[in-house]
Coordinates of C-alpha atoms in Angstrom, one line a residue:
X1 CA 36.5 75.8 -109.5
X2 CA 34.1 76.9 -107.0
X3 CA 33.6 74.7 -103.8
X4 CA 30.1 73.3 -103.4
X5 CA 28.7 71.7 -100.1
X6 CA 26.7 68.6 -100.5
X7 CA 24.6 67.1 -97.7
X8 CA 24.8 63.5 -98.6
X9 CA 24.0 60.4 -96.2
X10 CA 26.1 57.9 -97.7
X11 CA 25.8 55.2 -94.8
X12 CA 21.9 55.3 -94.4
X13 CA 21.6 51.7 -95.2
X14 CA 23.7 50.7 -92.1
X15 CA 21.6 52.8 -89.9
X16 CA 18.4 51.3 -91.3
X17 CA 19.7 47.8 -90.6
X18 CA 20.7 48.7 -87.1
X19 CA 17.3 50.2 -86.3
X20 CA 15.7 47.0 -87.6
X21 CA 17.8 44.8 -85.4
X22 CA 17.0 47.1 -82.5
X23 CA 13.2 46.9 -83.1
X24 CA 13.3 43.1 -83.4
X25 CA 15.3 42.9 -80.3
X26 CA 12.7 45.0 -78.4
X27 CA 9.8 42.9 -79.8
X28 CA 11.6 39.6 -78.6
X29 CA 12.1 41.1 -75.1
X30 CA 8.3 42.0 -74.9
X31 CA 7.2 38.6 -76.1
X32 CA 9.7 36.9 -73.7
X33 CA 8.6 39.0 -70.7
X34 CA 5.0 38.2 -71.3
X35 CA 5.7 34.5 -71.5
X36 CA 7.8 34.7 -68.4
X37 CA 5.0 36.4 -66.5
X38 CA 2.5 33.8 -67.7
X39 CA 4.9 30.9 -66.8
X40 CA 5.4 32.5 -63.3
X41 CA 1.7 32.9 -62.8
X42 CA 1.0 29.3 -63.9
X43 CA 3.8 28.0 -61.6
X44 CA 2.3 30.0 -58.6
X45 CA -1.2 28.6 -59.4
X46 CA 0.2 25.0 -59.6
X47 CA 2.1 25.6 -56.3
X48 CA -1.1 26.8 -54.7
X49 CA -3.1 23.8 -56.1
X50 CA -0.3 21.4 -54.8
X51 CA -0.5 23.1 -51.3
X52 CA -4.2 23.0 -51.2
X53 CA -4.1 19.3 -52.3
X54 CA -1.6 18.4 -49.5
X55 CA -3.6 20.2 -46.9
X56 CA -6.7 18.4 -48.0
X57 CA -4.9 15.1 -48.0
X58 CA -3.7 15.8 -44.4
X59 CA -7.2 16.7 -43.4
X60 CA -8.7 13.5 -44.9
X61 CA -6.0 11.5 -43.2
X62 CA -6.8 13.1 -39.8
X63 CA -10.5 12.6 -40.3
X64 CA -9.9 8.9 -41.0
X65 CA -7.7 8.5 -37.9
X66 CA -10.3 10.2 -35.7
X67 CA -13.0 7.9 -37.1
X68 CA -10.8 4.9 -36.5
X69 CA -10.2 5.9 -32.9
X70 CA -13.9 6.6 -32.4
X71 CA -14.7 3.1 -33.5
X72 CA -12.2 1.5 -31.2
X73 CA -13.4 3.6 -28.4
X74 CA -17.0 2.6 -28.9
X75 CA -16.0 -1.1 -29.2
X76 CA -14.0 -0.8 -25.9
X77 CA -17.0 1.0 -24.2
X78 CA -19.4 -1.8 -25.4
X79 CA -17.1 -4.5 -24.0
X80 CA -16.8 -2.7 -20.6
X81 CA -20.6 -2.3 -20.5
X82 CA -21.2 -6.0 -21.2
X83 CA -18.5 -7.0 -18.6
X84 CA -20.2 -4.8 -16.0
X85 CA -23.6 -6.2 -16.9
X86 CA -22.3 -9.8 -16.5
X87 CA -20.6 -9.1 -13.2
X88 CA -23.9 -7.4 -11.9
X89 CA -25.9 -10.5 -12.9
X90 CA -23.4 -12.8 -11.2
X91 CA -23.4 -10.7 -8.0
X92 CA -27.2 -10.6 -7.9
X93 CA -27.2 -14.5 -8.5
X94 CA -24.8 -15.0 -5.6
X95 CA -26.7 -12.8 -3.3
X96 CA -29.8 -14.7 -4.1
X97 CA -28.3 -18.0 -3.6
X98 CA -26.7 -17.0 -0.2
X99 CA -30.0 -15.7 1.0
X100 CA -31.8 -18.8 0.1
X101 CA -29.2 -21.0 1.7
X102 CA -29.2 -19.0 4.9
X103 CA -33.0 -19.3 5.1
X104 CA -32.8 -23.1 4.5
X105 CA -30.0 -23.5 7.1
X106 CA -31.8 -21.5 9.8
X107 CA -33.5 -23.9 12.0
X108 CA -37.2 -23.1 12.6
X109 CA -37.7 -22.2 16.3
X110 CA -41.1 -22.6 17.8
X111 CA -42.7 -19.4 18.7
X112 CA -43.7 -18.8 22.4
X113 CA -47.3 -19.3 21.6
X114 CA -46.6 -22.8 20.1
X115 CA -44.6 -23.7 23.2
X116 CA -47.4 -22.6 25.4
X117 CA -49.9 -24.6 23.4
X118 CA -47.7 -27.7 23.6
X119 CA -47.5 -27.4 27.4
X120 CA -51.3 -27.0 27.7
X121 CA -51.8 -30.2 25.6
X122 CA -49.7 -32.2 27.9
X123 CA -51.8 -34.2 30.5
X124 CA -51.9 -32.7 33.9
X125 CA -51.5 -36.1 35.7
X126 CA -48.5 -38.2 34.3
X127 CA -48.9 -40.9 37.0
X128 CA -51.3 -42.8 34.9
X129 CA -49.0 -43.0 31.9
X130 CA -45.4 -43.1 33.7
X131 CA -45.3 -46.9 34.0
X132 CA -41.5 -46.9 34.0
X133 CA -40.8 -43.6 35.9
X134 CA -38.8 -45.2 38.6
X135 CA -36.3 -46.7 36.0
X136 CA -35.7 -43.3 34.4
X137 CA -34.9 -41.7 37.7
X138 CA -32.4 -44.4 38.5
X139 CA -30.7 -43.9 35.2
X140 CA -30.5 -40.1 35.7
X141 CA -28.9 -40.7 39.2
X142 CA -26.3 -42.9 37.6
X143 CA -25.5 -40.4 34.9
X144 CA -25.2 -37.6 37.5
X145 CA -22.9 -39.8 39.6
X146 CA -20.6 -40.6 36.7
X147 CA -20.4 -37.0 35.7
X148 CA -19.5 -35.9 39.3
X149 CA -16.8 -38.6 39.4
X150 CA -15.3 -37.5 36.1
X151 CA -15.3 -33.9 37.2
X152 CA -13.6 -34.8 40.5
X153 CA -11.0 -36.7 38.7
X154 CA -10.3 -33.9 36.3
X155 CA -9.9 -31.4 39.0
X156 CA -7.5 -33.7 40.9
X157 CA -5.4 -34.1 37.8
X158 CA -5.4 -30.5 37.1
X159 CA -4.3 -29.7 40.7
X160 CA -1.4 -32.2 40.3
X161 CA -0.2 -30.6 37.2
X162 CA 2.7 -28.1 37.9
X163 CA 2.0 -24.5 37.1
X164 CA 4.3 -22.9 34.6
X165 CA 5.8 -19.5 36.0
X166 CA 6.7 -17.0 33.4
X167 CA 10.3 -15.9 34.0
X168 CA 12.6 -13.5 32.2
X169 CA 16.4 -13.0 32.1
X170 CA 17.5 -9.4 32.3
X171 CA 20.9 -7.8 31.9
X172 CA 21.2 -4.5 33.6
X173 CA 23.9 -1.7 32.9
X174 CA 24.4 0.4 36.1
X175 CA 26.5 3.5 35.5
X176 CA 28.4 5.4 38.3
X177 CA 28.9 9.1 38.6
X178 CA 32.6 9.1 37.8
X179 CA 35.9 7.1 37.9
X180 CA 36.2 7.7 41.6
X181 CA 33.0 5.8 42.5
X182 CA 33.6 2.5 44.5
X183 CA 32.4 -0.1 42.2
X184 CA 32.5 -2.8 44.7
X185 CA 30.3 -0.8 47.0
X186 CA 28.0 0.0 44.1
X187 CA 27.6 -3.8 43.3
X188 CA 27.0 -4.5 46.9
X189 CA 24.1 -1.9 47.0
X190 CA 22.6 -3.5 43.8
X191 CA 22.7 -7.0 45.2
X192 CA 21.3 -5.8 48.6
X193 CA 18.0 -5.4 46.8
X194 CA 15.7 -8.3 47.7
X195 CA 12.3 -9.0 46.1
X196 CA 10.0 -11.9 45.9
X197 CA 10.8 -13.5 42.5
X198 CA 14.1 -11.8 41.9
X199 CA 17.4 -13.8 41.7
X200 CA 20.8 -12.0 41.0
X201 CA 23.3 -13.6 38.7
X202 CA 26.8 -13.0 37.3
X203 CA 28.3 -9.5 37.0
X204 CA 31.3 -7.9 35.4
X205 CA 32.7 -4.3 34.9
X206 CA 32.8 -3.0 31.5
X207 CA 34.9 0.1 30.5
X208 CA 33.1 3.1 29.2
X209 CA 35.4 6.2 28.7
X210 CA 37.9 8.4 30.6
X211 CA 38.6 5.5 33.1
X212 CA 34.9 5.2 34.0
X213 CA 33.4 1.6 34.1
X214 CA 29.8 0.4 34.4
X215 CA 28.5 -2.6 36.3
X216 CA 26.8 -5.2 34.0
X217 CA 24.8 -7.6 36.1
X218 CA 22.2 -10.3 35.2
X219 CA 19.1 -11.3 37.1
X220 CA 16.2 -13.7 36.7
X221 CA 12.8 -12.3 37.6
X222 CA 9.2 -13.7 37.7
X223 CA 7.1 -11.6 35.5
X224 CA 4.1 -11.7 37.7
X225 CA 6.0 -10.6 40.9
X226 CA 8.8 -8.4 39.7
X227 CA 8.3 -5.2 37.6
X228 CA 11.2 -3.6 35.8
X229 CA 10.1 -0.2 36.8
X230 CA 10.1 -1.2 40.5
X231 CA 13.5 -2.7 40.2
X232 CA 14.9 0.4 38.4
X233 CA 13.4 2.7 41.1
X234 CA 15.1 0.7 43.8
X235 CA 18.4 0.6 42.1
X236 CA 18.7 4.4 41.4
X237 CA 17.6 5.0 44.9
X238 CA 21.4 4.5 45.8
X239 CA 22.1 8.0 44.3
X240 CA 25.4 8.3 46.1
X241 CA 26.9 5.7 43.9
X242 CA 24.6 5.2 40.9
X243 CA 23.8 7.7 38.1
X244 CA 21.5 5.8 36.0
X245 CA 20.3 2.2 34.9
X246 CA 19.6 0.8 31.5
X247 CA 18.3 -2.6 30.4
X248 CA 20.8 -4.1 28.1
X249 CA 19.0 -7.3 27.2
X250 CA 15.5 -8.8 28.1
X251 CA 14.9 -12.4 27.2
X252 CA 11.9 -14.7 28.1
X253 CA 12.9 -18.0 29.7

């Protein structure tokens, strides 16, 4: 039996089913992609609308805030303007009142021309009308005598009153050159200074450093007669013993 080749597609039904499933799958993918794109665009549009709405709300809120601040500023400006106007009116009223009071309080002084007219109207001869002129002169003499007696008594009382002399208590620090300076001789030189209104008091030696001591001496001076500058000049004149002088204390008596 001769061998014969047959080209027979026995599984074609399976291939048709597979192609159909594949085409359905492709159609689903296309429809799903379009819907996804539409959803994405709609979401983006909604997002843009939300952003725009939020910006608009913020802008409206900002405008409302500015309007409120503007109203408050206008109110404050009006209050300040009314306060300034009230103060200006009060100041003007006070100035007007003070001006009128000063004019009312100022005594009216007669002018020189009026004084001259009054003098010219006086009678030239007063002897005919001065019937009691002698009595007035006697009263004037008594008043003058009493005034002189009182003035004399006041001067006598003032002369007897003791005069208060201004005095000061001064403590001086007198410093020597070194530790070999004779402090007794230094104090003797200081106390040898004599001035009208100067009275020397107690003294003591105060240690300084390195065996050096200073002379601390007190004195009472009359302010009108003794000057501290003159006293210092006389003290430092003993330059063989004294290096410098300082005022440690100055008190009024």
